[in-house]
XYZ file of C-alpha atoms in Angstrom:
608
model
C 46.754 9.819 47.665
C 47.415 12.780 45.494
C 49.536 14.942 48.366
C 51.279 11.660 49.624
C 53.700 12.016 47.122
C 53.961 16.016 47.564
C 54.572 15.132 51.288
C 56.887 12.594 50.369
C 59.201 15.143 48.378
C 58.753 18.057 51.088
C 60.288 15.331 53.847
C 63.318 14.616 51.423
C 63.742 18.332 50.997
C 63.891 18.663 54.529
C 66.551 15.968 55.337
C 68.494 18.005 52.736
C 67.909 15.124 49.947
C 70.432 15.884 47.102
C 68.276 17.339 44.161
C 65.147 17.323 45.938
C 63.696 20.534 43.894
C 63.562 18.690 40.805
C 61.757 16.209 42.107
C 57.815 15.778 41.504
C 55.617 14.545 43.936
C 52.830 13.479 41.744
C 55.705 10.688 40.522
C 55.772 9.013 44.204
C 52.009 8.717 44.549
C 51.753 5.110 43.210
C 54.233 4.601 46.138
C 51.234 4.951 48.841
C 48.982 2.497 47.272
C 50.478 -0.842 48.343
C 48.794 -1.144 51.954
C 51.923 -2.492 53.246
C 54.378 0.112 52.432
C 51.271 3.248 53.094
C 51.921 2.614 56.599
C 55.760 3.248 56.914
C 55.722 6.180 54.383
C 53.142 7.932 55.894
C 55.374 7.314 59.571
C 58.238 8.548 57.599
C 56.790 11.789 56.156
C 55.460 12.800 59.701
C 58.069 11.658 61.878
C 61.511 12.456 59.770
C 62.631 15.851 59.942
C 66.362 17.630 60.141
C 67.200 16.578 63.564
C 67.381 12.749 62.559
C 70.264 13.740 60.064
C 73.827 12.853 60.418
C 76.257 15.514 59.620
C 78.980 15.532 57.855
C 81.424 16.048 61.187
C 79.751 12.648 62.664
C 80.103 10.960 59.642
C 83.753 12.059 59.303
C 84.303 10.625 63.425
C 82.693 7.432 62.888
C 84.760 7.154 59.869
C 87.635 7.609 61.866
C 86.683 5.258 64.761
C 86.221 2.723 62.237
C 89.576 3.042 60.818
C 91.107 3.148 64.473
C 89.923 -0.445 64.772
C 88.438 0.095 68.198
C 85.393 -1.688 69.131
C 81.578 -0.423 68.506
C 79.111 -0.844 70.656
C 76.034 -2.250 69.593
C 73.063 -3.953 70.576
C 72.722 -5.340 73.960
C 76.224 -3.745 74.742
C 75.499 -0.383 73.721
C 72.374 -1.027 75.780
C 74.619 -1.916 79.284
C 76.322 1.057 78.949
C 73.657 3.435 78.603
C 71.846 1.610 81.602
C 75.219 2.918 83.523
C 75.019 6.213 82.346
C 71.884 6.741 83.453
C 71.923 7.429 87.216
C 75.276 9.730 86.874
C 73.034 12.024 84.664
C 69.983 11.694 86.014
C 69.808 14.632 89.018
C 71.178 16.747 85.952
C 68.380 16.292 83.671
C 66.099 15.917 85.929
C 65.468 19.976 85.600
C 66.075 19.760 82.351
C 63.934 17.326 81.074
C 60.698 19.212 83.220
C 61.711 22.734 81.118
C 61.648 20.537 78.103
C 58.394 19.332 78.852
C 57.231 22.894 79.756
C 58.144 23.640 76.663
C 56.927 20.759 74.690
C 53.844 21.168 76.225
C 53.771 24.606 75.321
C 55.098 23.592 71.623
C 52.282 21.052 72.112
C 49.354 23.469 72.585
C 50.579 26.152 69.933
C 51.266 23.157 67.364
C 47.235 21.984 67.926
C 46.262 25.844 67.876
C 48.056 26.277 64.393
C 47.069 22.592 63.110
C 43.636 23.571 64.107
C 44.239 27.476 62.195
C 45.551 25.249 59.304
C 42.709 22.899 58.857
C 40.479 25.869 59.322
C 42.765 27.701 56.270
C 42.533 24.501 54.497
C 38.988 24.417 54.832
C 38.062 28.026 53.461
C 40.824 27.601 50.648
C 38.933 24.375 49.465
C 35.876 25.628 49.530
C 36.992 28.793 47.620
C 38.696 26.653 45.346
C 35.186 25.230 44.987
C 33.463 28.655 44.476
C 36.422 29.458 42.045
C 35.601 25.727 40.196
C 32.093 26.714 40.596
C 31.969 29.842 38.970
C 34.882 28.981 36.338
C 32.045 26.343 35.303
C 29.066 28.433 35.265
C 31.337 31.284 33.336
C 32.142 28.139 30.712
C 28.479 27.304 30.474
C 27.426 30.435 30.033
C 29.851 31.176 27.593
C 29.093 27.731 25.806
C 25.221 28.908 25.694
C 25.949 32.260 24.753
C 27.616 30.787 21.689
C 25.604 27.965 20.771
C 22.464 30.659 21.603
C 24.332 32.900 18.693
C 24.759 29.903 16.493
C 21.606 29.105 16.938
C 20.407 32.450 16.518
C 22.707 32.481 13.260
C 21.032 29.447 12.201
C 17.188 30.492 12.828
C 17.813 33.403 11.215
C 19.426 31.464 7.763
C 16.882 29.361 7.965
C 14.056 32.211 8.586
C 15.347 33.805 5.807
C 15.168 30.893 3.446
C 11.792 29.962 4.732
C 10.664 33.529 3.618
C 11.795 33.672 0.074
C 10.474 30.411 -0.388
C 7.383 31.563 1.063
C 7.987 34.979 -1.023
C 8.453 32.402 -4.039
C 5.511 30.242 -3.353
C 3.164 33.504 -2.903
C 4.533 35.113 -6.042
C 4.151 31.728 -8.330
C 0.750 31.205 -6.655
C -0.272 35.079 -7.332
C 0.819 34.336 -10.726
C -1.301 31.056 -10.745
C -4.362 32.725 -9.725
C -4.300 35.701 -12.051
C -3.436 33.007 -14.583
C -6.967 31.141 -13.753
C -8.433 34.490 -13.325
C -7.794 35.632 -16.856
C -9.772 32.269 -17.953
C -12.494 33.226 -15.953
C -13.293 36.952 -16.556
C -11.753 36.429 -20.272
C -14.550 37.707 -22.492
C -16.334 35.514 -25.868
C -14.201 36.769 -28.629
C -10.570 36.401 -26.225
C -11.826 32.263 -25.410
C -12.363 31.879 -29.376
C -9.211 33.769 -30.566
C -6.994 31.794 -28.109
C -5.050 29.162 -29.658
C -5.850 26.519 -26.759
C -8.861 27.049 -25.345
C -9.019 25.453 -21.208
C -12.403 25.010 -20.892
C -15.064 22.913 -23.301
C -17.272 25.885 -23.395
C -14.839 27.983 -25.320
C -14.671 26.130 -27.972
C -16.424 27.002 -31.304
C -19.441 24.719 -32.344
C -19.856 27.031 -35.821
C -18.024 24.349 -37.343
C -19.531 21.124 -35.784
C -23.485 22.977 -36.342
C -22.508 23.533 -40.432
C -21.664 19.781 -40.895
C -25.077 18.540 -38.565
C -26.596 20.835 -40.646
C -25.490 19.412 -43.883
C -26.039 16.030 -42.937
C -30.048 16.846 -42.301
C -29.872 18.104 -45.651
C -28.309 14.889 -47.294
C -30.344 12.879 -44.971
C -33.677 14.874 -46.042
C -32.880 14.369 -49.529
C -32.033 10.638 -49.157
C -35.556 9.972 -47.777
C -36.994 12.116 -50.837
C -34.974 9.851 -52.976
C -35.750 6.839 -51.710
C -38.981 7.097 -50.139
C -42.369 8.361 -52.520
C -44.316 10.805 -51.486
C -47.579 9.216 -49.451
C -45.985 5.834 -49.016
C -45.900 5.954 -44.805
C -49.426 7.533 -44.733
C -50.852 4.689 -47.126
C -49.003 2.243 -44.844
C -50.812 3.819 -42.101
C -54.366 3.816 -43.391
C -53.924 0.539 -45.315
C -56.016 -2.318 -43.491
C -55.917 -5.928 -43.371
C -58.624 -6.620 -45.806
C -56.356 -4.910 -48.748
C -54.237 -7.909 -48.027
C -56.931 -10.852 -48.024
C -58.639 -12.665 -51.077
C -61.412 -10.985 -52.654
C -64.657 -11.576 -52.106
C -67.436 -10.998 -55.108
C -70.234 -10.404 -52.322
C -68.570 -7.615 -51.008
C -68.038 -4.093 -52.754
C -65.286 -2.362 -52.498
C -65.550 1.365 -50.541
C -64.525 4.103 -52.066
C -62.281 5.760 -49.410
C -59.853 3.472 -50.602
C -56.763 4.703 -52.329
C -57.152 4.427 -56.177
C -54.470 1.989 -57.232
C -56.070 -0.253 -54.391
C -59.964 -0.075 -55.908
C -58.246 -0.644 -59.325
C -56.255 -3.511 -58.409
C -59.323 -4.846 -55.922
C -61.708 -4.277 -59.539
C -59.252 -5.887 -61.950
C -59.353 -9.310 -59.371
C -63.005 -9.121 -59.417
C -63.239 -9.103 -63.303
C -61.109 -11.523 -63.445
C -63.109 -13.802 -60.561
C -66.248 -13.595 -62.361
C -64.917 -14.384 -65.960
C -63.540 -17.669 -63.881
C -67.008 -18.527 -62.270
C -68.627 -17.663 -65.830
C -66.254 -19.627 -67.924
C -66.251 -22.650 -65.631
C -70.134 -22.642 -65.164
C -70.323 -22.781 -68.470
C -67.878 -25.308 -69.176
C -69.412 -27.323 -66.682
C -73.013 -26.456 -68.126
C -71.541 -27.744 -71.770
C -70.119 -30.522 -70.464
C -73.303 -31.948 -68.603
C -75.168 -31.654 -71.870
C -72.604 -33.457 -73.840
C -73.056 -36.200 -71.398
C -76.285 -36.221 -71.335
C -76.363 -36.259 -75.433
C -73.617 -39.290 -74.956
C -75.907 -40.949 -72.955
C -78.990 -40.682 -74.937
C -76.911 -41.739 -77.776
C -76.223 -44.613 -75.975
C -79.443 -45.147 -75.132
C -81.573 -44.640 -77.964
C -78.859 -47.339 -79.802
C -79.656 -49.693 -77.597
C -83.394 -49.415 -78.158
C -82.909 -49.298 -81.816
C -80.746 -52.454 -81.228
C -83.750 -53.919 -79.251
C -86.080 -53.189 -81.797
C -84.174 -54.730 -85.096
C -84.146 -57.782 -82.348
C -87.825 -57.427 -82.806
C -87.619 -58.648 -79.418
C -91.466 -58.863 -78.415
C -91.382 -60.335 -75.081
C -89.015 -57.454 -73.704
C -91.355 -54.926 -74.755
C -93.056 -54.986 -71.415
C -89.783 -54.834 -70.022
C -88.680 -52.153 -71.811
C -91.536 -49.820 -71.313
C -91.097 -50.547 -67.680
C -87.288 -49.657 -67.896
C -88.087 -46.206 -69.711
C -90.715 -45.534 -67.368
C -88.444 -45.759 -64.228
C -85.413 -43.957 -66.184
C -87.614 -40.993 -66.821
C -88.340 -41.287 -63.121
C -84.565 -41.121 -62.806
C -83.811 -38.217 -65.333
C -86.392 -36.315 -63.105
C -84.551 -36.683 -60.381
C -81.763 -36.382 -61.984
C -82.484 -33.215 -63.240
C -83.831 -32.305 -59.666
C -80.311 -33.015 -58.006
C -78.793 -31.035 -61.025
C -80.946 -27.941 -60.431
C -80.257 -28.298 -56.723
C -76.198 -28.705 -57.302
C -76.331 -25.644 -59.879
C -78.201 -23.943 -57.180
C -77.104 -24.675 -54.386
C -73.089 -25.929 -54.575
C -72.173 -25.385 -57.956
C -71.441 -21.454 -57.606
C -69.845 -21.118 -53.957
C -67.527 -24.447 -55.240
C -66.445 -21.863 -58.582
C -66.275 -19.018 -56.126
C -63.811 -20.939 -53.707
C -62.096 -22.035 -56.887
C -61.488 -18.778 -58.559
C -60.379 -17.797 -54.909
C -57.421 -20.613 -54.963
C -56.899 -19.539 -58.592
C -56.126 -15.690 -57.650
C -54.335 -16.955 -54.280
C -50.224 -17.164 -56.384
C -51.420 -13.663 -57.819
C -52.332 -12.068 -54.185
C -49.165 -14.167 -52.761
C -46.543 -13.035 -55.124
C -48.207 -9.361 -54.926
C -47.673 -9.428 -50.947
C -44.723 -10.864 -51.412
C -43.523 -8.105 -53.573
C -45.191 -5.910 -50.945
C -42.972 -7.230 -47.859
C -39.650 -7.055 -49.869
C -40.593 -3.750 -50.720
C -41.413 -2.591 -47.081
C -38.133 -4.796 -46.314
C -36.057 -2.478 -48.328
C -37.801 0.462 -46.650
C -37.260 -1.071 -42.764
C -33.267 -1.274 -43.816
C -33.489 2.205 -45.233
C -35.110 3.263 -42.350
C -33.000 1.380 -39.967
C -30.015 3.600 -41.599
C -31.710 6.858 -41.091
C -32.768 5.994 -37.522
C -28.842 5.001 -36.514
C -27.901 8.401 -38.298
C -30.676 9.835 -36.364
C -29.424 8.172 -33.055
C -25.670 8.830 -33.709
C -26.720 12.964 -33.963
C -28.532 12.954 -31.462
C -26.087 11.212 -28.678
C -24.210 13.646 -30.324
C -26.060 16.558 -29.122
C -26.267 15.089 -25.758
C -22.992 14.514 -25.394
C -22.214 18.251 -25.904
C -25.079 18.787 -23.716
C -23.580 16.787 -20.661
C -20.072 18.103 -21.623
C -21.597 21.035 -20.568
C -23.142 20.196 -17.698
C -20.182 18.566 -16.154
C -18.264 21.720 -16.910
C -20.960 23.922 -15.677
C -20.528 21.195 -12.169
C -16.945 21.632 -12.125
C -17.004 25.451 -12.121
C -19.438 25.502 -9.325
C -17.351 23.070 -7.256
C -14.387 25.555 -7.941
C -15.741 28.245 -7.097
C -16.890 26.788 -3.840
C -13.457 26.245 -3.271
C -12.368 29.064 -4.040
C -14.501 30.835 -1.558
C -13.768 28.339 0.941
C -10.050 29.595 0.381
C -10.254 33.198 0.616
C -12.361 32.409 4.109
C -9.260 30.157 5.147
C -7.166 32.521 4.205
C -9.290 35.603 5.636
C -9.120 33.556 8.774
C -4.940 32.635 8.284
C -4.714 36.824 7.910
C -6.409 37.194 11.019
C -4.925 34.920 13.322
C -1.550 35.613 11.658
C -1.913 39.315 13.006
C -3.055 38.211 16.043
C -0.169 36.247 16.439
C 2.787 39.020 15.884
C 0.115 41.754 17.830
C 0.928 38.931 20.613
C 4.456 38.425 20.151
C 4.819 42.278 19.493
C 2.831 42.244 23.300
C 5.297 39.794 24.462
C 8.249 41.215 23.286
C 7.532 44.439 24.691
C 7.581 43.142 28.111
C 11.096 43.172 30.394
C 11.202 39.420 31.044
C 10.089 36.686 28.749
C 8.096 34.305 29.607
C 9.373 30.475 29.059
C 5.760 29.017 29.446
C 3.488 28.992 26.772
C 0.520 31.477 27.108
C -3.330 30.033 26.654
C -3.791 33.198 24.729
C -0.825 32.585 21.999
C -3.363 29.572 20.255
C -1.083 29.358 17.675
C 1.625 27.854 19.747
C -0.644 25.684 21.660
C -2.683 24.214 18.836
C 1.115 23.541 17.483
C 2.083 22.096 20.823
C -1.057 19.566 20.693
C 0.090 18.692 16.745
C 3.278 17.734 18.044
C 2.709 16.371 21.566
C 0.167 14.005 19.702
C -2.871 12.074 21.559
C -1.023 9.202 23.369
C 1.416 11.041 24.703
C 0.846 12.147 28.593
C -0.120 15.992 28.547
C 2.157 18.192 30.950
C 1.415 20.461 33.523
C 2.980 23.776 31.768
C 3.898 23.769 28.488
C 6.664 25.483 27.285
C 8.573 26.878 24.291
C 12.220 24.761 25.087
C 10.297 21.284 24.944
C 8.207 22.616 21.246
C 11.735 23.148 20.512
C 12.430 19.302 21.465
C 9.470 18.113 19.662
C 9.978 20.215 16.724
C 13.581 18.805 16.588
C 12.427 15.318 17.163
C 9.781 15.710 13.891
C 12.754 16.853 11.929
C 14.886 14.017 12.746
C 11.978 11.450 12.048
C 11.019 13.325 9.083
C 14.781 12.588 7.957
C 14.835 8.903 9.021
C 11.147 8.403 6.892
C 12.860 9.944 4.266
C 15.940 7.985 4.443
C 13.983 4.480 4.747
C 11.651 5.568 2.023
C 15.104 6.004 -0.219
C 15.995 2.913 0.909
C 12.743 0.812 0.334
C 12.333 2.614 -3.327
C 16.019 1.655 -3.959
C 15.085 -1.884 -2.153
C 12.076 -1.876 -4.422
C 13.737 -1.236 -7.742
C 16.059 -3.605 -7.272
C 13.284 -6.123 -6.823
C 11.301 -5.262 -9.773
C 14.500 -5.189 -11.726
C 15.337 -8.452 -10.255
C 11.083 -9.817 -10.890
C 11.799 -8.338 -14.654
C 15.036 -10.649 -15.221
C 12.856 -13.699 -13.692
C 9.778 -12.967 -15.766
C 12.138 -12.832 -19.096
C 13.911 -15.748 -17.822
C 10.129 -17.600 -17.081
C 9.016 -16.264 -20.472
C 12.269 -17.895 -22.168
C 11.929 -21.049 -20.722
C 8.272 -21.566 -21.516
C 8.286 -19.834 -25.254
C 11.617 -21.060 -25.709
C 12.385 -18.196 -28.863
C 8.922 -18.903 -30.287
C 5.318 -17.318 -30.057
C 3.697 -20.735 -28.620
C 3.652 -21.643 -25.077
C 5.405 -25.055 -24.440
C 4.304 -26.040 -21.281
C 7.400 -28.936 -20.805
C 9.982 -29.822 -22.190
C 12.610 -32.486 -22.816
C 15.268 -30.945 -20.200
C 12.058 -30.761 -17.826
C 10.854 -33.975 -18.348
C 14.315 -35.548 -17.741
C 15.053 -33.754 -14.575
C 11.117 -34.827 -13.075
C 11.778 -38.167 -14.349
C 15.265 -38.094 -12.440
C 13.683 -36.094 -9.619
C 10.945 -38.524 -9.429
C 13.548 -41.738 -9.196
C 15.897 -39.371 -6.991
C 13.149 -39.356 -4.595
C 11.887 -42.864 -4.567
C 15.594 -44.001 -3.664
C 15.286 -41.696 -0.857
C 12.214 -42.703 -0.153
C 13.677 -46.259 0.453
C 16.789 -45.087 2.360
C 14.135 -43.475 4.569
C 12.557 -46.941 5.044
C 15.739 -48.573 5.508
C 16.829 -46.227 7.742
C 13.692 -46.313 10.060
C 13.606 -50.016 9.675
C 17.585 -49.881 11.322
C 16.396 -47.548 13.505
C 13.499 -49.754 15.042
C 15.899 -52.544 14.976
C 18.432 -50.872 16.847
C 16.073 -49.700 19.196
C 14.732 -52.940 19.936
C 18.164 -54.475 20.442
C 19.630 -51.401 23.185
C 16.219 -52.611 24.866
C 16.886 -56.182 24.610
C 20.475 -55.432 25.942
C 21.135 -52.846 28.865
C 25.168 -52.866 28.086
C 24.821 -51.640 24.826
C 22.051 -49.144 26.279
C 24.751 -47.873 28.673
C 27.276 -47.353 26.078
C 25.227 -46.022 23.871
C 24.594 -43.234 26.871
C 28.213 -42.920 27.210
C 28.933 -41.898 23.590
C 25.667 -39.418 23.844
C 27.627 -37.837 27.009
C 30.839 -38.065 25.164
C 29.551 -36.072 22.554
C 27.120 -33.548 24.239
C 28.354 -33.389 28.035
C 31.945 -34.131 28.673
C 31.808 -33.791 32.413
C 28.740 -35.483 33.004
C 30.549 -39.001 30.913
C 33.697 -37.605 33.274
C 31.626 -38.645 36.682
C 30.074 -41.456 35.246
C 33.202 -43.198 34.899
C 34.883 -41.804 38.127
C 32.036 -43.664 39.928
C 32.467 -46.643 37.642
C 35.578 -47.112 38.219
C 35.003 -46.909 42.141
C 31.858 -49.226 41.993
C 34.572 -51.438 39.772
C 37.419 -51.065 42.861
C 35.236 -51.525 45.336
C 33.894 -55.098 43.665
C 37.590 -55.857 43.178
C 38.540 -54.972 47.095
C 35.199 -57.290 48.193
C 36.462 -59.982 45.894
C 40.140 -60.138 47.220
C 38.301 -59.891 50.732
């Protein structure tokens, strides 16, 4: 279609088309793409040449024979005469007409030889247009690479050279570091004490911290000298339970015992045995004044008897002082054997009970004192404890620094091997790109030997991912590319979720102050309702039992009106109607077309 319109413009230029140059061909082309009007222009353009041109002389003599007013032939007329002219010229151009087909067949044959050298023109000028479009193309993309490989070039190099002070910056700042944590390493005693911050625990001085432990034993040493005499913890020691008991007259008292002990043991002794003296005595006086009593008693009533000159009773009474001497014999027998036998362990037991308050309020004075010394002691011993967790402290402050250096160190040897072994791969790496560089061609596959490049092409191809056959430096490039932009889009939705997330603590914060408001309401006591809160359950509550009733109502009208559209198949069907009259417009527009004709055709069999 685009040289129908070219054609188109070279046929009007032949017919000698007034201002046919200015014409442009590419304006006609919309001209050959009706179907209908393709077929007549394309007739036109190969058909229509000079020859087919009135002049200007035979336009000027039919001019003329118009104005003469003579007839024109035309049509079947024109035909008729033609038919007559015919056989007058026809031995004439007989001849004639066989040169002209001599000739046209000769015209013929060189038009199909030069068609044929044109199509064969055509064909190499299109295909070196082609080769021209071709190459123009390449040329373009090459030129395009060449300056995007520049650029790029341009780029790698700003950013190489950005990468490498940083890396410059990094290495001097950690040089710095590490002669910084050298220095507190290899610093000697008198630098770590002179410093005015010391880093590690063990550089600090304990001169100070040793002088006050020091003068604390002292004040603690003199404390027990002050409060505590001299022997007391070894007499505590050696002190046994009989020191503590009653004492006992049959037993002596040893002589390894201290000497306030035998004193105090002697003086309750004494005192015992005056006791049992005193009270056998008493209770020797006190049997012979009853015995006196009684003979008194008796020896009145015999003398009473005998002014009675009783005679009759004197038998009597001779019997009676017979059997009471009896009695006083026996008495006196029982009184030997009690005096004997009971009297003296009943005063011993007694003078025991009597020196029991004295050997109770001098153990209780004991235990109050020892009291006083367990709280005194109690004090020391916390004093005692306090130092020494002290100490121990210090001890495993030490330790755990002594730990941490070791673990340091380790890691600092594990370093210098990484970095030993960074060093050497590092120069293996630029001896093999030196190798590679040397080289005339490079190579666009990635090498086994160049590890570097493949351990980085397994980091970035990842495990999932299918491995390729050849790996090569143009898709590390893609990959490497592809980590940047994800490493931007993390970064970006990381932005986002931290700005997301502020926003929602911010928000949290404005509903906790608003929570605390409501429940403290200004004060410092929760309130855990209020009236507000109370009136909007208690309107709540009735807001939801009246909807709890419309709910009943409305399933109870629901039910009902189920039950009736069962009951009643008319109201079922209109009920369907409205449904499709709300939900499916064409569907309720065939339902009543064929109502309608099932009501027509009952109204046609009725008039039948």
């Amino acid at each position: 279609i685009m040289s129908c319109g070219n054609d188109f413009v070279e046929t009007l230029k032949k017919i000698g088309y007034p201002k046919a140059d200015e014409l442009n061909g590419e304006d006609f082309d919309w001209l050959f793409e009706s179907s209908e009007d393709k077929s007549f222009l394309e007739w036109f353009c190969g058909n229509i040449n000079e020859q087919h041109v009135v002049s200007e002389k035979e336009l000027q003599d039919f001019d003329s024979l118009l104005e003469s007013g003579k007839p024109i032939l035309e049509g079947n007329a024109l035909d008729e005469v033609l038919k007559t002219l015919k056989p007058m010229d026809s031995k004439n151009s007989s001849q004639e007409e066989e040169k002209e087909e001599e000739e046209l067949k000769k015209l013929e044959d060189e038009l199909q030889s030069l068609q044929k050298l044109k199509q064969l023109q055509i064909h190499r000028h299109n295909k070196l247009q082609m080769m021209v479009s071709a190459n123009s193309h390449i040329l373009q993309t090459l030129n395009s690479k060449e300056e995007e490989a520049h650029k790029d070039l341009k780029d790698g190099l700003e950013v190489f050279t950005a990468a490498n002070n940083k890396l410059n910056n990094e290495l001097l700042s950690l040089l710095d570091a590490a002669k910084k944590l050298a220095s507190f390493f290899t610093a000697s005693d008198s630098d770590q004490g002179s410093g005015p911050h010391p880093v590690f625990f063990s550089q600090l001085s304990l001169d100070k911290y040793l002088s006050q432990e020091e003068q604390s034993t002292a004040a603690l040493t003199s404390y027990v000298k002050t409060h505590f005499y001299q022997g007391m913890s070894e007499w505590v020691e050696k002190s046994h339970e009989d020191s503590f008991q009653l004492v006992d007259i049959s037993k002596q008292v040893t002589c390894g015992e201290t000497n306030e002990v035998c004193e105090e043991s002697q003086e309750m002794t004494r005192l015992q045995t005056a006791y049992i003296c005193a009270q056998h005595q008493l209770i020797q006086m006190q049997a012979k004044e009853e015995s006196m009593n009684s003979a008194i008693k008796c020896a009145e009533s015999m003398l009473q008897s005998l002014k009675d000159k009783d005679i009759g009773k004197q038998e009597n009474l001779d019997a009676k002082i017979s059997s009471l001497n009896v009695e006083i014999s026996t008495i006196k027998q029982e009184i030997t054997q009690i005096n004997n036998e009971e009297l003296l362990p009943l005063l011993k037991e007694n003078a025991r009970l009597l020196s029991a308050p004295v050997v109770k309020g001098y153990l209780d004075h004991q235990i109050a004192q020892q009291d006083y010394y367990a709280s005194r002691q109690d004090e020391i011993c916390r004093h005692l404890v306090r130092q020494k967790a002290s100490f121990e402290l210090i001890e495993l402050a030490y330790e755990m620094e002594l730990k941490k250096h070791k673990e340091i160190c380790c890691q600092l040897e594990n370093l210098v091997e990484s970095m030993k072994q960074s060093s050497n791969e590092l120069q293996q790496r630029l001896q093999f790109i030196t190798e590679q560089t040397q080289h005339a061609k490079p190579r666009n596959t990635i090498s086994s030997k160049d590890s570097f490049s493949c351990r980085l092409y397994r980091l970035l191809e990842g495990e999932n991912k299918k491995q390729q056959l050849f790996k090569t430096y143009k898709s590390l490039e893609q990959m490497a590319q592809k980590l940047k932009q994800d490493c931007a889009t993390v970064q970006d939705q990381l932005a986002a979720s931290s700005q997301e997330q502020s926003l929602l603590l911010s928000k949290l914060k404005s509903d906790v102050d608003t929570l605390h408001d409501a429940l403290y309401h200004g004060g410092n006591q929760i309130q855990l309702s209020s009236r507000e809160l109370t009136e909007q359950f208690h309107q709540l509550e009735v807001d939801l039992n009246k909807l709890n009733q419309l709910l009943m109502d409305l399933i109870a009208d629901v039910k009902s009106k189920r039950n009736f559209l069962e009951s009643n198949k008319l109201h079922q069907m209109e009920r369907n109607l409205y449904v499709y009259f709300f939900k499916d417009e064409d569907h309720l527009k065939e339902m009543v077309e064929k109502l309608e004709q099932q009501a027509e055709a009952k109204a046609s069999g009725l008039e039948d």
